[in-house]
XYZ file of C-alpha atoms in Angstrom:
334
model
C 134.533 121.383 136.214
C 135.615 120.664 132.609
C 139.228 121.133 131.405
C 138.106 123.905 129.076
C 137.104 126.092 132.026
C 140.095 125.085 134.216
C 142.556 126.490 131.677
C 140.674 129.762 131.656
C 140.761 129.914 135.459
C 144.538 129.406 135.516
C 145.126 132.186 133.018
C 143.051 134.620 135.048
C 144.432 133.698 138.481
C 147.145 136.394 138.489
C 144.764 139.192 137.638
C 142.194 138.022 140.204
C 144.645 138.507 143.101
C 144.263 142.303 143.009
C 140.492 142.162 142.673
C 138.104 141.946 145.602
C 136.205 138.789 146.262
C 132.894 140.285 145.115
C 134.277 141.446 141.777
C 136.124 138.159 141.225
C 132.828 136.331 141.503
C 131.475 138.342 138.578
C 134.603 137.829 136.493
C 134.783 134.044 137.045
C 133.261 131.998 134.200
C 130.258 129.901 135.081
C 129.569 126.322 134.359
C 127.284 125.271 131.505
C 124.583 124.373 134.002
C 124.824 127.769 135.716
C 122.443 130.453 134.556
C 123.000 134.164 134.773
C 120.880 135.932 137.397
C 118.012 137.861 135.807
C 118.364 141.608 135.649
C 116.689 143.374 138.519
C 113.673 145.563 137.903
C 114.106 149.352 137.924
C 114.949 150.529 141.411
C 112.471 152.671 143.324
C 114.934 155.553 143.164
C 114.922 155.418 139.367
C 111.124 155.321 139.274
C 111.030 158.202 141.743
C 113.353 160.309 139.603
C 111.275 159.480 136.524
C 108.081 160.501 138.312
C 109.709 163.743 139.440
C 110.749 164.593 135.882
C 107.270 163.884 134.552
C 105.577 165.910 137.291
C 107.861 168.882 136.591
C 107.402 168.739 132.822
C 105.571 171.649 131.231
C 103.059 169.432 129.442
C 102.062 167.774 132.727
C 101.668 171.144 134.467
C 99.552 172.355 131.554
C 97.290 169.278 131.763
C 96.749 169.889 135.470
C 95.802 173.500 134.756
C 93.339 172.410 132.065
C 91.744 169.814 134.336
C 91.406 172.288 137.210
C 89.994 174.958 134.922
C 87.358 172.623 133.497
C 86.303 170.881 136.713
C 86.773 173.369 139.562
C 83.659 174.695 141.271
C 84.862 178.301 141.368
C 83.816 180.676 138.621
C 86.967 182.781 138.821
C 89.752 180.408 137.840
C 92.258 182.861 136.463
C 93.404 182.853 132.875
C 92.122 180.218 130.494
C 94.982 177.785 129.732
C 93.648 177.356 126.192
C 94.325 181.065 125.590
C 98.031 180.740 126.332
C 100.468 181.506 123.519
C 101.899 177.981 123.478
C 98.491 176.377 123.051
C 97.435 178.856 120.370
C 100.628 178.121 118.429
C 99.803 174.414 118.621
C 96.293 175.136 117.338
C 97.742 177.232 114.513
C 100.041 174.423 113.403
C 97.218 171.857 113.524
C 94.876 174.094 111.521
C 97.490 174.892 108.882
C 98.313 171.204 108.483
C 94.635 170.299 108.090
C 93.943 173.087 105.595
C 97.025 172.186 103.528
C 96.231 168.462 103.465
C 92.548 169.012 102.614
C 93.271 171.523 99.854
C 95.948 169.359 98.241
C 93.790 166.230 98.489
C 90.834 167.949 96.864
C 93.111 169.079 94.052
C 94.496 165.564 93.517
C 91.099 163.847 93.576
C 89.265 165.832 90.945
C 88.596 162.709 88.857
C 87.062 160.745 91.741
C 83.273 160.449 91.831
C 82.039 159.327 95.243
C 78.555 157.866 95.582
C 77.603 160.296 98.314
C 78.703 163.976 98.293
C 81.812 163.286 100.336
C 83.561 166.173 98.635
C 80.890 168.483 100.038
C 81.613 167.287 103.591
C 85.356 167.796 103.168
C 84.816 171.275 101.708
C 82.556 172.238 104.625
C 85.166 170.961 107.080
C 87.828 173.018 105.329
C 85.651 176.153 105.563
C 85.235 175.487 109.278
C 89.012 175.287 109.674
C 89.392 178.634 107.908
C 86.825 180.220 110.247
C 88.609 178.669 113.200
C 91.852 180.195 111.927
C 90.255 183.659 111.885
C 88.891 183.096 115.381
C 92.340 182.043 116.561
C 93.780 185.306 115.253
C 91.125 187.248 117.173
C 91.937 185.332 120.362
C 95.613 186.115 119.924
C 94.911 189.821 119.434
C 92.715 189.837 122.517
C 95.396 188.068 124.546
C 98.063 190.486 123.315
C 95.892 193.479 124.236
C 95.101 192.161 127.716
C 98.780 191.502 128.388
C 99.700 195.044 127.415
C 97.223 196.739 129.740
C 98.252 198.200 133.052
C 97.011 197.220 136.471
C 95.446 200.481 137.641
C 91.654 200.582 137.696
C 90.872 204.119 138.780
C 91.054 205.792 135.382
C 87.835 206.265 133.384
C 89.613 205.368 130.169
C 90.790 202.135 131.739
C 87.230 201.303 132.771
C 85.994 201.905 129.229
C 88.723 199.671 127.897
C 87.769 196.969 130.380
C 84.138 197.087 129.272
C 85.221 196.907 125.632
C 87.404 193.897 126.365
C 84.510 192.227 128.172
C 82.217 192.693 125.166
C 84.884 191.351 122.815
C 85.424 188.376 125.093
C 81.716 187.531 125.103
C 81.600 187.830 121.308
C 84.628 185.573 120.914
C 83.121 182.989 123.248
C 79.858 182.975 121.285
C 81.677 182.559 117.988
C 83.791 179.790 119.446
C 80.722 177.994 120.817
C 78.925 178.272 117.480
C 81.940 176.911 115.628
C 82.274 173.999 118.053
C 78.580 173.212 117.535
C 79.093 173.239 113.767
C 82.032 170.820 114.003
C 80.037 168.507 116.307
C 77.109 168.338 113.858
C 79.464 167.963 110.896
C 81.260 165.141 112.734
C 78.018 163.189 113.089
C 77.095 163.781 109.435
C 80.554 162.634 108.364
C 80.234 159.384 110.316
C 76.892 158.661 108.648
C 78.132 159.414 105.150
C 81.434 157.539 105.451
C 80.606 154.421 107.460
C 77.087 153.709 106.208
C 77.302 150.759 103.836
C 74.537 152.171 101.623
C 76.678 155.190 100.857
C 79.979 153.336 100.621
C 82.285 154.880 98.041
C 85.758 153.552 98.831
C 86.146 151.898 95.426
C 84.924 155.002 93.615
C 86.863 157.591 95.667
C 89.651 155.958 97.735
C 91.602 159.174 98.332
C 88.607 161.120 99.609
C 87.509 158.144 101.707
C 90.888 157.896 103.442
C 90.915 161.636 104.036
C 87.458 161.525 105.628
C 88.458 158.665 107.930
C 91.603 160.553 108.964
C 89.653 163.720 109.775
C 87.008 161.782 111.702
C 89.715 159.996 113.711
C 91.367 163.314 114.572
C 88.039 164.768 115.713
C 87.273 161.658 117.762
C 90.584 162.075 119.605
C 89.853 165.755 120.226
C 86.385 165.017 121.598
C 87.742 162.259 123.856
C 90.467 164.531 125.285
C 88.507 165.399 128.490
C 87.842 161.717 129.180
C 91.481 160.763 128.556
C 92.594 163.621 130.798
C 90.255 162.380 133.531
C 91.705 158.865 133.284
C 95.254 160.207 133.441
C 94.905 162.577 136.395
C 92.202 160.751 138.389
C 93.181 157.121 137.801
C 96.709 156.657 136.490
C 98.495 159.411 138.428
C 96.929 158.536 141.841
C 97.900 154.880 141.361
C 101.491 155.816 140.545
C 101.603 158.284 143.443
C 100.329 155.687 145.932
C 102.792 153.100 144.607
C 105.799 155.411 144.864
C 104.668 157.445 147.852
C 105.212 160.609 145.854
C 102.425 163.084 145.057
C 102.876 163.958 141.402
C 100.036 166.507 141.374
C 101.871 168.937 143.653
C 105.424 167.874 142.880
C 105.998 170.725 140.460
C 105.166 173.223 143.200
C 107.505 172.060 145.953
C 110.108 174.771 145.325
C 109.766 178.282 146.611
C 110.107 181.385 144.470
C 113.025 183.750 144.756
C 112.750 187.291 146.061
C 113.350 188.670 142.567
C 110.440 186.641 141.173
C 108.133 187.802 143.946
C 109.123 191.459 143.694
C 108.546 191.458 139.927
C 104.836 190.703 140.439
C 102.534 193.754 140.318
C 101.143 195.123 143.568
C 99.083 198.149 144.655
C 97.051 199.461 147.550
C 93.485 198.218 147.642
C 90.684 200.701 147.126
C 87.077 200.021 148.077
C 84.610 200.557 145.216
C 80.896 200.249 144.732
C 79.687 196.691 144.072
C 77.488 197.941 141.217
C 80.434 199.465 139.404
C 81.433 198.095 136.032
C 85.076 198.105 136.934
C 86.920 194.829 136.512
C 87.982 194.884 140.136
C 84.353 194.557 141.259
C 84.261 191.038 139.840
C 87.094 189.865 142.048
C 86.727 188.245 145.434
C 86.376 190.744 148.309
C 88.582 188.618 150.551
C 91.997 187.018 150.492
C 91.695 183.285 149.949
C 94.794 182.588 152.046
C 93.880 184.293 155.323
C 90.101 184.476 154.545
C 90.043 188.122 155.643
C 88.312 190.835 153.635
C 90.386 193.476 151.948
C 90.541 196.803 153.746
C 91.168 200.289 152.454
C 94.785 200.905 151.345
C 95.940 197.371 152.126
C 98.696 196.122 149.870
C 97.479 193.575 147.337
C 99.546 191.515 144.925
C 98.393 190.020 141.613
C 99.755 186.751 140.216
C 100.129 185.966 136.481
C 96.917 183.895 136.628
C 94.967 187.084 137.608
C 94.273 185.917 141.169
C 94.813 188.538 143.915
C 95.839 188.130 147.553
C 97.216 190.121 150.444
C 100.812 191.000 149.704
C 102.108 189.594 152.987
C 100.044 186.413 152.663
C 100.990 185.557 149.108
C 104.652 186.510 149.562
C 104.931 184.090 152.439
C 103.157 181.434 150.389
C 105.368 181.928 147.330
C 108.561 181.601 149.370
C 107.412 178.066 150.189
C 105.551 177.053 147.005
C 106.026 178.947 143.750
C 102.495 178.549 142.440
C 99.080 180.117 142.830
C 97.187 178.845 145.907
C 93.989 178.503 143.830
C 94.767 177.349 140.294
C 98.290 175.947 140.965
C 99.777 177.837 138.019
C 103.525 178.180 138.444
C 105.329 181.495 138.379
C 107.331 182.256 135.241
C 111.058 181.769 135.575
């Protein structure tokens, strides 16, 4: 060993007496030909904790609900996750940002003269955003009204209100479908007008051209959302789960609910009604999906926040083990 390192060893000999042999190895200087050991990769425990945090995150739980709602074979899947308040607030912010950017860009680009009526396409897109904003307000009002209703179905007034809500829901769905069809057609027209070399107008209207490309990119991401969600939950998550030995799809539901959470859920005694009745209860399943037994007269039934109903004893026992719906996996509110 060189004299330069021997002097350093002598100066540190006194302090190394009180240190264990393992720690003294780390504190001893190395020779010039000695290389530091490479840092170890993240431990499995760290990756496990990271996977647990991701699986318990609200955005991951929401994506699982969306995937189950869109791909499950059952027709009664509980509440639509896209009608939740959090998602509607996100839609509101996105629409307001788009409307503000489009309006300001149109005002700043008055002197531009594109070869093809690109300004017409942007104006039509802006009108569609305004209609979507009105539709979003109607969805919020409908959600607020449905949350404020009670859970008794024997009253005639309640039955009339249920029929009115059903008609409003069908009307909202038709308007939403029509608006989605308009945006799909407008998206195709925008691609033709912007990317066709015969109608190229970047040099004549650079601001409008950049705005059109930005809007088309945003719509392309929105249309590819189901495919990206499929890749995430059906390809990426299973690979990570098999590598770690930890099921991320049910990890957020491995904690039971408290007695206060369970008792706060609405419950009532079941009442047999005619299958031809227009009551909302006639559309529900006639049997409990936990015990697979049909509901009997005056049996206690409990309703979860996702609108699914089960026997009170069955679902209480389930919720004490896993605090989520047995069908749609929606977690109970804290």
